[in-house]
XYZ file of N, CA and C in Angstrom:
651
model
N -6.010 29.006 22.320
C -6.584 27.979 21.366
C -5.660 27.225 20.743
N -5.512 25.738 20.671
C -4.614 24.937 20.400
C -4.615 24.433 18.785
N -3.869 23.734 18.154
C -4.585 23.234 16.592
C -5.097 21.780 17.162
N -6.140 21.169 16.418
C -6.776 19.695 16.685
C -5.724 19.142 15.185
N -5.135 17.930 15.948
C -4.814 17.448 15.180
C -5.601 16.035 14.563
N -5.464 15.992 13.269
C -6.311 15.282 12.486
C -6.481 13.802 13.150
N -7.726 12.451 12.977
C -7.004 11.456 13.456
C -6.570 10.762 12.973
N -5.971 10.372 11.743
C -5.183 10.030 11.172
C -3.863 10.872 10.405
N -2.782 10.406 10.822
C -1.494 11.071 10.130
C -0.483 9.936 9.264
N -0.022 10.950 8.296
C 0.855 9.527 7.172
C 2.088 10.065 7.391
N 2.836 9.682 7.054
C 4.838 10.219 6.861
C 5.111 9.346 5.461
N 5.540 9.802 4.578
C 6.007 8.756 3.359
C 7.418 8.919 3.794
N 7.974 7.586 3.504
C 9.311 7.451 3.262
C 9.890 6.403 2.254
N 10.199 7.114 0.769
C 10.401 6.914 -0.612
C 11.467 5.985 -0.048
N 11.545 4.618 -0.639
C 12.483 3.288 -0.123
C 12.710 2.887 -1.557
N 14.002 2.071 -1.334
C 14.470 1.088 -3.000
C 14.530 2.300 -4.040
N 15.930 1.878 -4.940
C 16.000 2.457 -6.205
C 14.435 3.093 -6.910
N 13.419 2.152 -6.748
C 12.285 2.494 -7.294
C 11.326 3.720 -6.620
N 11.800 4.371 -5.651
C 11.538 5.283 -4.985
C 9.768 4.969 -4.546
N 9.607 3.961 -3.858
C 8.248 3.893 -3.984
C 8.088 4.198 -2.509
N 6.774 4.618 -2.463
C 5.875 5.389 -1.324
C 5.681 4.598 -0.223
N 6.488 4.084 0.917
C 6.387 3.345 1.901
C 6.013 4.488 2.870
N 4.550 4.169 3.582
C 3.873 4.936 4.290
C 3.741 4.477 5.548
N 4.225 5.305 6.612
C 3.867 5.300 7.827
C 2.873 5.643 8.518
N 1.465 5.166 8.635
C 0.148 5.706 9.340
C -0.283 5.284 10.279
N -0.356 6.386 11.017
C -0.783 6.156 12.533
C -1.883 7.034 13.072
N -2.847 6.301 13.651
C -3.764 6.964 14.788
C -3.142 7.922 15.430
N -3.386 9.481 15.546
C -3.253 10.296 16.255
C -3.240 10.030 17.685
N -4.459 9.497 18.360
C -5.076 9.652 19.725
C -4.104 8.267 20.228
N -3.555 6.972 19.731
C -3.252 5.986 20.210
C -1.562 5.694 19.524
N -1.154 6.717 18.872
C -0.155 6.185 18.131
C -0.078 5.304 17.627
N -0.815 4.323 17.528
C -0.728 2.967 16.659
C -0.491 3.056 15.252
N 0.670 2.725 14.826
C 1.015 2.883 13.283
C 0.777 1.352 12.507
N 0.417 1.666 11.391
C 0.939 0.275 10.494
C 2.007 0.967 9.525
N 2.881 0.367 8.765
C 4.266 0.334 7.909
C 3.731 -0.070 6.351
N 3.246 0.552 5.613
C 2.471 -0.180 4.778
C 3.607 0.030 3.725
N 4.097 -1.240 2.654
C 4.603 -1.674 1.894
C 6.345 -0.715 2.166
N 6.767 -1.669 2.723
C 8.076 -1.675 3.239
C 8.998 -2.158 2.052
N 9.431 -1.885 1.048
C 10.159 -2.676 0.063
C 11.530 -2.713 0.265
N 11.996 -1.809 1.098
C 13.647 -1.914 1.569
C 14.002 -0.981 2.468
N 15.302 -0.706 2.515
C 15.868 0.366 3.322
C 15.387 0.272 4.548
N 15.843 -0.854 5.196
C 14.901 -0.834 6.613
C 15.808 -0.246 7.771
N 16.939 -0.068 7.716
C 17.301 0.883 8.626
C 16.723 2.245 8.247
N 16.512 3.034 7.534
C 15.989 4.218 6.987
C 14.434 4.113 7.905
N 13.627 2.988 7.539
C 12.333 2.927 8.151
C 12.207 2.588 9.857
N 13.055 2.175 9.927
C 13.112 2.241 11.601
C 13.545 3.468 12.621
N 14.594 4.057 11.591
C 15.121 5.500 11.918
C 13.747 6.478 11.965
N 12.890 6.528 10.834
C 11.779 7.240 10.727
C 10.796 6.937 11.874
N 10.882 5.737 12.132
C 9.123 5.365 13.611
C 10.043 5.801 14.832
N 11.211 5.792 15.131
C 11.535 6.132 16.317
C 11.449 7.674 16.387
N 11.692 8.545 15.210
C 12.122 9.753 14.852
C 10.119 10.634 15.121
N 9.412 9.362 14.678
C 7.841 10.227 14.892
C 7.368 9.703 16.164
N 8.020 8.992 16.833
C 7.747 8.273 18.110
C 6.101 7.434 18.261
N 6.093 6.767 17.007
C 5.038 6.022 16.906
C 5.037 4.800 17.417
N 4.169 3.859 17.427
C 3.874 2.534 17.968
C 3.628 2.019 16.849
N 4.164 0.946 16.324
C 4.083 0.166 14.992
C 3.043 -1.088 15.446
N 1.941 -1.343 14.952
C 1.474 -3.040 15.388
C 1.073 -3.536 14.306
N 1.576 -3.052 12.935
C 1.419 -4.358 12.208
C 2.225 -3.290 10.547
N 2.566 -4.374 9.742
C 2.967 -4.346 8.227
C 1.691 -4.251 7.512
N 1.291 -3.469 6.592
C 0.061 -3.875 5.608
C 0.988 -4.116 4.191
N 0.633 -5.096 3.578
C 1.342 -4.978 2.164
C 0.175 -4.937 0.942
N 0.171 -4.089 -0.036
C -0.740 -4.011 -1.009
C -0.226 -5.097 -1.987
N 1.281 -5.695 -2.376
C 1.364 -6.603 -3.496
C 2.454 -7.166 -3.402
N 2.876 -7.893 -3.988
C 3.944 -8.957 -3.708
C 5.408 -7.949 -4.144
N 5.178 -7.160 -5.174
C 6.621 -6.724 -5.928
C 7.607 -6.423 -4.957
N 8.953 -6.361 -5.356
C 10.244 -6.212 -4.427
C 10.169 -4.927 -3.880
N 9.393 -3.848 -4.606
C 9.809 -2.220 -4.395
C 8.924 -2.151 -3.021
N 7.941 -2.788 -2.950
C 6.538 -2.925 -1.862
C 6.999 -3.681 -0.659
N 7.511 -4.904 -1.004
C 7.473 -6.029 0.214
C 8.449 -6.400 0.514
N 9.705 -6.269 -0.523
C 11.288 -6.273 0.343
C 12.020 -6.494 1.290
N 11.329 -5.438 1.952
C 12.074 -4.984 3.742
C 11.002 -5.734 4.747
N 9.683 -6.308 4.175
C 8.924 -6.843 5.279
C 9.231 -7.770 6.186
N 9.681 -8.722 5.774
C 10.246 -9.895 6.711
C 11.218 -9.292 7.758
N 12.215 -8.513 7.354
C 13.127 -7.981 8.519
C 12.610 -6.893 8.962
N 11.746 -6.161 8.670
C 11.260 -5.298 9.459
C 10.364 -5.581 10.567
N 9.388 -6.852 10.112
C 8.598 -7.539 11.157
C 9.407 -8.303 12.045
N 10.760 -9.093 11.611
C 11.420 -9.577 12.663
C 11.962 -8.172 14.329
N 12.617 -7.200 13.153
C 13.187 -5.852 14.175
C 12.124 -5.451 15.159
N 10.575 -5.476 14.532
C 9.607 -4.548 15.468
C 8.845 -5.725 16.023
N 8.695 -6.985 16.015
C 8.077 -8.156 16.613
C 6.298 -7.753 16.394
N 6.284 -7.432 15.153
C 4.997 -7.245 14.397
C 4.640 -8.018 13.545
N 3.106 -8.275 13.088
C 2.638 -9.185 12.053
C 2.830 -8.422 11.060
N 2.609 -9.391 9.698
C 2.657 -8.951 7.921
C 1.247 -9.275 7.717
N 0.400 -8.394 7.456
C -1.051 -8.263 6.996
C -1.386 -8.198 5.687
N -1.821 -9.235 4.616
C -1.995 -9.049 3.588
C -0.267 -9.134 2.649
N -0.343 -9.471 1.132
C -1.722 -8.973 0.535
C -2.889 -10.149 0.540
N -3.483 -9.945 -0.581
C -4.285 -11.638 -1.082
C -3.225 -12.515 -1.481
N -4.010 -13.594 -1.140
C -2.995 -15.058 -1.375
C -2.446 -15.251 -3.119
N -3.381 -14.496 -3.826
C -3.018 -14.606 -5.040
C -1.340 -14.046 -5.282
N -0.901 -13.309 -4.171
C 0.739 -12.904 -4.996
C 1.191 -13.949 -4.038
N 1.360 -15.002 -3.480
C 2.072 -16.170 -2.845
C 3.637 -16.470 -3.658
N 3.024 -16.703 -4.971
C 4.348 -16.668 -5.910
C 5.257 -15.564 -5.625
N 4.901 -14.215 -5.908
C 5.614 -13.384 -5.590
C 6.237 -13.180 -4.915
N 5.953 -13.319 -3.796
C 6.687 -13.214 -2.011
C 7.210 -14.467 -1.857
N 7.356 -15.339 -2.631
C 8.208 -16.390 -2.232
C 9.214 -16.424 -3.148
N 9.217 -15.337 -4.289
C 10.586 -15.287 -5.271
C 10.858 -13.910 -5.000
N 10.669 -13.394 -3.860
C 11.336 -11.984 -3.666
C 12.678 -12.121 -3.469
N 13.669 -13.236 -3.193
C 15.092 -12.999 -3.483
C 15.473 -13.307 -4.989
N 14.841 -13.723 -5.746
C 15.079 -13.817 -7.103
C 14.426 -12.741 -8.066
N 13.525 -12.014 -7.460
C 13.099 -10.760 -7.861
C 14.408 -10.010 -7.999
N 15.107 -9.334 -6.547
C 15.818 -8.844 -6.223
C 17.079 -8.992 -6.932
N 17.466 -10.226 -7.312
C 18.375 -10.477 -7.909
C 18.969 -10.063 -9.342
N 17.120 -9.904 -10.130
C 16.911 -9.598 -11.285
C 17.559 -7.998 -11.501
N 16.930 -7.309 -9.972
C 17.881 -6.046 -10.256
C 18.751 -5.552 -9.463
N 19.674 -6.485 -9.512
C 20.801 -6.569 -8.696
C 20.334 -6.323 -7.290
N 19.749 -6.453 -6.916
C 19.316 -6.072 -5.172
C 19.687 -7.408 -4.448
N 20.345 -7.072 -3.405
C 20.701 -8.506 -3.012
C 20.323 -8.342 -1.618
N 20.135 -9.537 -0.546
C 19.747 -9.746 0.544
C 18.129 -9.926 1.002
N 16.995 -9.670 -0.142
C 15.837 -9.754 0.202
C 15.342 -11.047 0.255
N 14.484 -11.277 1.286
C 14.114 -12.399 1.822
C 12.315 -12.381 1.174
N 12.057 -13.887 1.478
C 10.881 -14.073 1.010
C 9.887 -13.802 1.895
N 9.071 -13.455 1.467
C 7.732 -13.402 2.856
C 6.453 -14.012 2.786
N 6.225 -14.349 4.191
C 4.812 -15.371 4.847
C 4.082 -14.399 5.438
N 3.010 -13.908 5.279
C 2.135 -13.108 5.677
C 1.540 -13.566 6.811
N 1.456 -13.003 7.716
C 0.511 -13.566 9.324
C -0.549 -13.663 9.095
N -1.357 -12.919 7.776
C -2.481 -12.870 7.580
C -2.459 -12.591 6.106
N -3.379 -13.553 4.983
C -3.717 -13.053 4.083
C -5.100 -12.250 3.946
N -5.217 -11.364 3.019
C -6.460 -10.346 3.124
C -7.504 -10.481 2.023
N -8.298 -10.837 1.897
C -9.590 -10.515 1.262
C -10.345 -9.643 0.775
N -11.096 -9.364 -0.433
C -11.896 -8.652 -0.653
C -12.685 -8.546 0.847
N -13.209 -7.391 1.285
C -14.143 -7.348 1.951
C -13.898 -6.842 3.626
N -12.318 -7.474 3.766
C -11.674 -7.983 4.902
C -11.682 -6.219 5.580
N -11.493 -6.267 7.031
C -10.813 -4.928 7.626
C -9.610 -5.047 8.109
N -8.972 -4.050 8.384
C -7.836 -4.057 9.315
C -7.868 -2.743 10.160
N -7.402 -2.916 11.392
C -7.368 -1.506 12.154
C -6.022 -0.539 12.953
N -6.591 0.371 13.240
C -5.305 1.308 13.914
C -6.141 1.953 14.940
N -5.973 1.340 16.222
C -7.060 2.259 17.095
C -8.568 2.237 16.892
N -9.084 2.972 16.796
C -10.608 3.252 16.539
C -10.649 3.180 15.279
N -9.715 3.393 14.068
C -9.955 3.544 12.518
C -9.666 2.251 12.293
N -10.782 1.904 11.204
C -11.100 0.983 10.546
C -10.833 1.220 9.027
N -9.966 0.164 8.061
C -9.767 0.502 6.891
C -10.178 -0.687 6.315
N -11.041 -0.502 5.356
C -11.789 -1.390 4.506
C -10.580 -2.082 3.464
N -10.752 -3.776 3.191
C -9.923 -4.069 2.206
C -10.508 -4.333 1.025
N -9.896 -4.195 -0.224
C -10.484 -4.334 -1.463
C -9.566 -5.031 -2.297
N -9.886 -6.183 -2.983
C -8.814 -7.139 -3.944
C -8.799 -6.457 -5.148
N -7.934 -5.829 -5.707
C -8.161 -4.904 -7.538
C -7.029 -5.906 -8.088
N -6.906 -6.912 -8.576
C -5.818 -7.427 -9.054
C -5.563 -6.549 -10.573
N -4.641 -7.050 -11.355
C -4.400 -6.621 -12.569
C -2.501 -6.476 -12.684
N -2.140 -5.423 -11.789
C -0.806 -5.343 -11.746
C -0.012 -6.433 -10.966
N -0.899 -7.049 -10.335
C -0.443 -7.892 -9.351
C -1.678 -8.755 -9.104
N -1.520 -10.635 -9.052
C -3.085 -10.877 -8.793
C -3.291 -10.885 -7.650
N -2.710 -10.677 -6.559
C -3.173 -10.709 -5.348
C -3.098 -9.015 -4.399
N -3.053 -7.600 -5.621
C -3.054 -6.494 -4.859
C -4.373 -6.435 -4.747
N -4.054 -5.494 -3.138
C -4.885 -5.042 -2.277
C -5.226 -3.524 -2.181
N -5.931 -2.833 -1.528
C -6.390 -1.266 -1.448
C -7.046 -1.475 0.057
N -6.361 -0.008 0.473
C -6.845 -0.148 2.094
C -7.499 1.499 2.064
N -9.247 1.400 2.663
C -9.585 2.738 2.945
C -10.818 2.853 3.795
N -9.966 3.954 4.358
C -10.608 4.789 5.403
C -12.010 5.919 5.425
N -12.715 4.740 5.578
C -14.384 5.698 4.784
C -14.790 6.729 5.513
N -14.367 7.118 6.626
C -14.900 8.470 7.592
C -14.012 9.488 7.200
N -12.500 9.115 6.996
C -11.389 10.269 6.451
C -11.472 10.288 5.046
N -11.939 9.673 3.970
C -12.006 9.254 2.649
C -10.728 9.872 2.227
N -9.655 8.529 2.570
C -8.624 8.334 2.426
C -8.044 6.709 1.903
N -7.551 6.858 0.821
C -7.348 5.390 0.236
C -5.507 5.219 0.275
N -5.122 3.887 0.527
C -3.611 3.640 -0.126
C -3.831 2.947 -0.854
N -3.613 3.063 -2.065
C -3.919 2.669 -3.256
C -2.695 1.590 -4.140
N -1.930 1.677 -3.176
C -0.604 0.618 -4.015
C -0.086 1.229 -5.428
N -0.225 0.264 -6.312
C -0.038 0.378 -7.669
C -0.939 0.067 -8.459
N -2.186 0.388 -8.047
C -3.527 0.274 -8.925
C -3.597 1.225 -10.212
N -3.874 2.850 -9.111
C -4.228 3.924 -9.924
C -2.903 4.581 -9.140
N -2.779 5.830 -10.163
C -1.342 6.895 -9.822
C -2.342 8.001 -10.223
N -1.619 9.248 -10.088
C -1.800 10.735 -10.640
C -1.421 10.755 -12.165
N -2.542 10.275 -13.007
C -2.123 10.530 -14.484
C -1.970 9.126 -15.062
N -1.868 8.169 -14.292
C -1.588 6.848 -14.872
C -1.863 5.608 -13.873
N -1.573 4.396 -14.391
C -2.212 2.930 -13.684
C -1.148 2.231 -13.484
N -1.498 1.205 -12.878
C -0.195 0.393 -12.668
C 0.382 -0.636 -13.882
N 1.703 -0.996 -14.116
C 2.009 -1.487 -15.158
C 1.256 -3.057 -15.291
N 0.822 -3.648 -16.232
C 0.584 -4.959 -16.669
C 1.097 -5.942 -17.447
N 1.899 -4.979 -17.842
C 3.196 -5.863 -18.753
C 3.652 -7.038 -18.020
N 3.426 -7.604 -17.364
C 3.736 -9.321 -16.692
C 3.501 -9.959 -17.279
N 3.665 -11.169 -17.475
C 3.043 -12.695 -17.594
C 2.019 -12.609 -16.614
N 1.910 -12.595 -15.714
C 0.562 -12.522 -14.852
C -0.695 -10.886 -14.570
N 0.241 -10.180 -15.381
C -0.414 -8.535 -15.377
C -1.590 -9.087 -16.345
N -2.775 -8.239 -15.813
C -4.391 -8.117 -16.999
C -4.871 -6.896 -16.691
N -4.766 -6.210 -17.848
C -5.050 -4.869 -17.913
C -6.336 -4.696 -17.917
N -7.147 -5.532 -18.486
C -8.729 -5.227 -18.422
C -9.269 -5.621 -16.873
N -8.221 -6.504 -16.286
C -8.863 -6.612 -14.872
C -8.823 -5.399 -13.642
N -7.382 -4.976 -14.120
C -7.088 -3.678 -13.469
C -8.193 -2.480 -13.620
N -8.327 -2.199 -15.012
C -9.313 -1.111 -14.931
C -10.540 -1.588 -14.948
N -11.080 -2.769 -14.813
C -12.391 -3.135 -14.188
C -12.671 -2.872 -12.733
N -11.203 -3.052 -12.037
C -11.486 -3.157 -10.970
C -11.360 -1.478 -10.441
N -10.722 -0.834 -10.890
C -10.561 0.333 -10.721
C -12.059 1.007 -10.762
N -12.379 0.769 -11.998
C -13.802 1.286 -12.206
C -14.944 1.104 -11.308
N -14.996 -0.391 -11.027
C -16.118 -1.279 -10.108
C -15.751 -0.836 -8.557
N -14.138 -0.850 -8.159
C -14.316 -0.759 -6.605
C -13.636 0.670 -6.201
N -12.800 1.222 -6.963
C -12.484 2.554 -6.561
C -13.045 3.426 -6.867
N -13.403 3.862 -7.942
C -13.782 5.210 -8.205
C -15.380 5.202 -7.664
N -15.915 4.503 -7.467
C -17.113 4.304 -6.607
C -17.017 5.130 -5.102
N -16.378 5.078 -4.562
C -15.752 5.496 -3.701
C -15.893 6.870 -3.111
N -15.731 7.119 -4.411
C -16.013 8.877 -4.166
C -15.025 9.906 -4.633
N -15.238 10.817 -5.303
C -14.249 11.883 -6.168
C -13.778 12.352 -5.090
N -14.445 12.900 -4.001
C -13.529 13.490 -2.672
C -12.583 12.817 -2.032
N -12.378 11.403 -2.235
C -11.637 10.773 -1.901
C -9.973 10.902 -2.345
N -9.208 10.890 -1.297
C -7.389 11.773 -1.388
C -7.028 9.889 -1.432
N -6.153 9.621 -2.401
C -5.109 8.314 -2.407
C -3.776 8.917 -2.405
N -3.029 7.581 -1.680
C -1.748 7.893 -1.852
C -1.435 6.387 -2.841
N -1.064 7.193 -3.758
C -0.170 5.766 -4.580
C 0.780 4.929 -4.038
N 1.623 4.266 -5.109
C 2.860 3.377 -4.402
C 4.069 4.092 -5.082
N 3.818 5.185 -5.946
C 4.789 5.938 -6.896
C 4.112 7.361 -7.289
N 5.433 8.601 -6.869
C 4.166 9.602 -7.410
C 3.797 10.304 -6.264
N 3.283 11.727 -6.356
C 2.186 12.198 -5.685
C 0.785 11.569 -5.388
N -0.057 12.293 -4.424
C -1.212 12.019 -4.185
C -2.015 12.830 -5.209
N -3.561 12.169 -5.424
C -4.247 12.869 -5.750
C -5.437 12.319 -5.031
N -6.790 12.757 -6.428
C -8.332 12.299 -5.682
C -8.582 11.721 -6.745
N -9.710 10.850 -6.222
C -10.386 9.850 -7.195
C -10.809 10.277 -8.191
N -11.859 11.837 -7.988
C -12.281 12.623 -8.627
C -11.794 12.998 -10.090
N -10.358 13.634 -9.583
C -9.178 14.198 -10.342
C -9.273 12.963 -11.534
N -8.752 11.661 -11.123
C -8.246 10.791 -11.819
C -9.734 10.237 -12.702
N -11.020 9.880 -12.292
C -11.948 9.910 -12.875
C -12.217 10.675 -14.145
N -12.188 12.065 -14.124
C -12.256 13.390 -14.921
C -11.399 13.221 -16.049
N -9.967 12.986 -15.711
C -8.343 13.489 -16.704
C -7.953 12.292 -16.982
N -7.990 11.052 -16.554
C -7.642 9.862 -16.586
C -7.786 9.245 -18.103
N -6.867 8.830 -18.881
C -7.060 8.471 -20.093
C -7.586 7.308 -20.361
N -7.406 6.583 -19.176
C -7.180 4.884 -19.016
C -8.893 4.646 -18.508
N -9.351 5.607 -18.176
C -10.308 5.714 -17.104
C -11.620 6.252 -17.633
N -11.450 6.976 -19.365
C -12.908 7.395 -19.915
C -13.559 6.410 -20.478
N -15.088 6.712 -20.488
C -15.609 5.687 -21.059
C -15.955 4.506 -20.284
């Protein structure tokens, strides 16, 4: 008797001094993979792709902060794959990635021009697996999430964390919009949905709905 592998597999590769959860997600059957939020450490990501034996077909970006998007252009060129996302609301952040990097003494970051902007209700695919895109601004104007309905799995970026939510103390941040987005677009996906945030451990939407101080009431 052989162990049946799940249809979707995930490897988390922490990148940048911010320990951002860059994830390599792939469909088991075809080995088609997306690299989600490659914020930097591109040689490390290329080595992980080679070790996993997957076939990258796209980079998916949740938003334009340096720890999520800073390595996207270099990685896309190295692998000859498109960059999908985020929403066009993050164009100013992606344009300013070199300046974002210098503020944190990170040199060599390049601006990102996505192959395709993503909008609320769009879909992206890996083999036979389709992910639904939601636009959830607040932490960043163009922040998007990726949800695989059949497998009950959400790539949440920096919207919601285990026990916290994304920062909104930026000039473009909007706390009320982020709370509204989480409550109206993410929590209704279901308590059983497991999510991987941009930082820290995974959790479930039910756990956060029940215990999250920002999401009460």
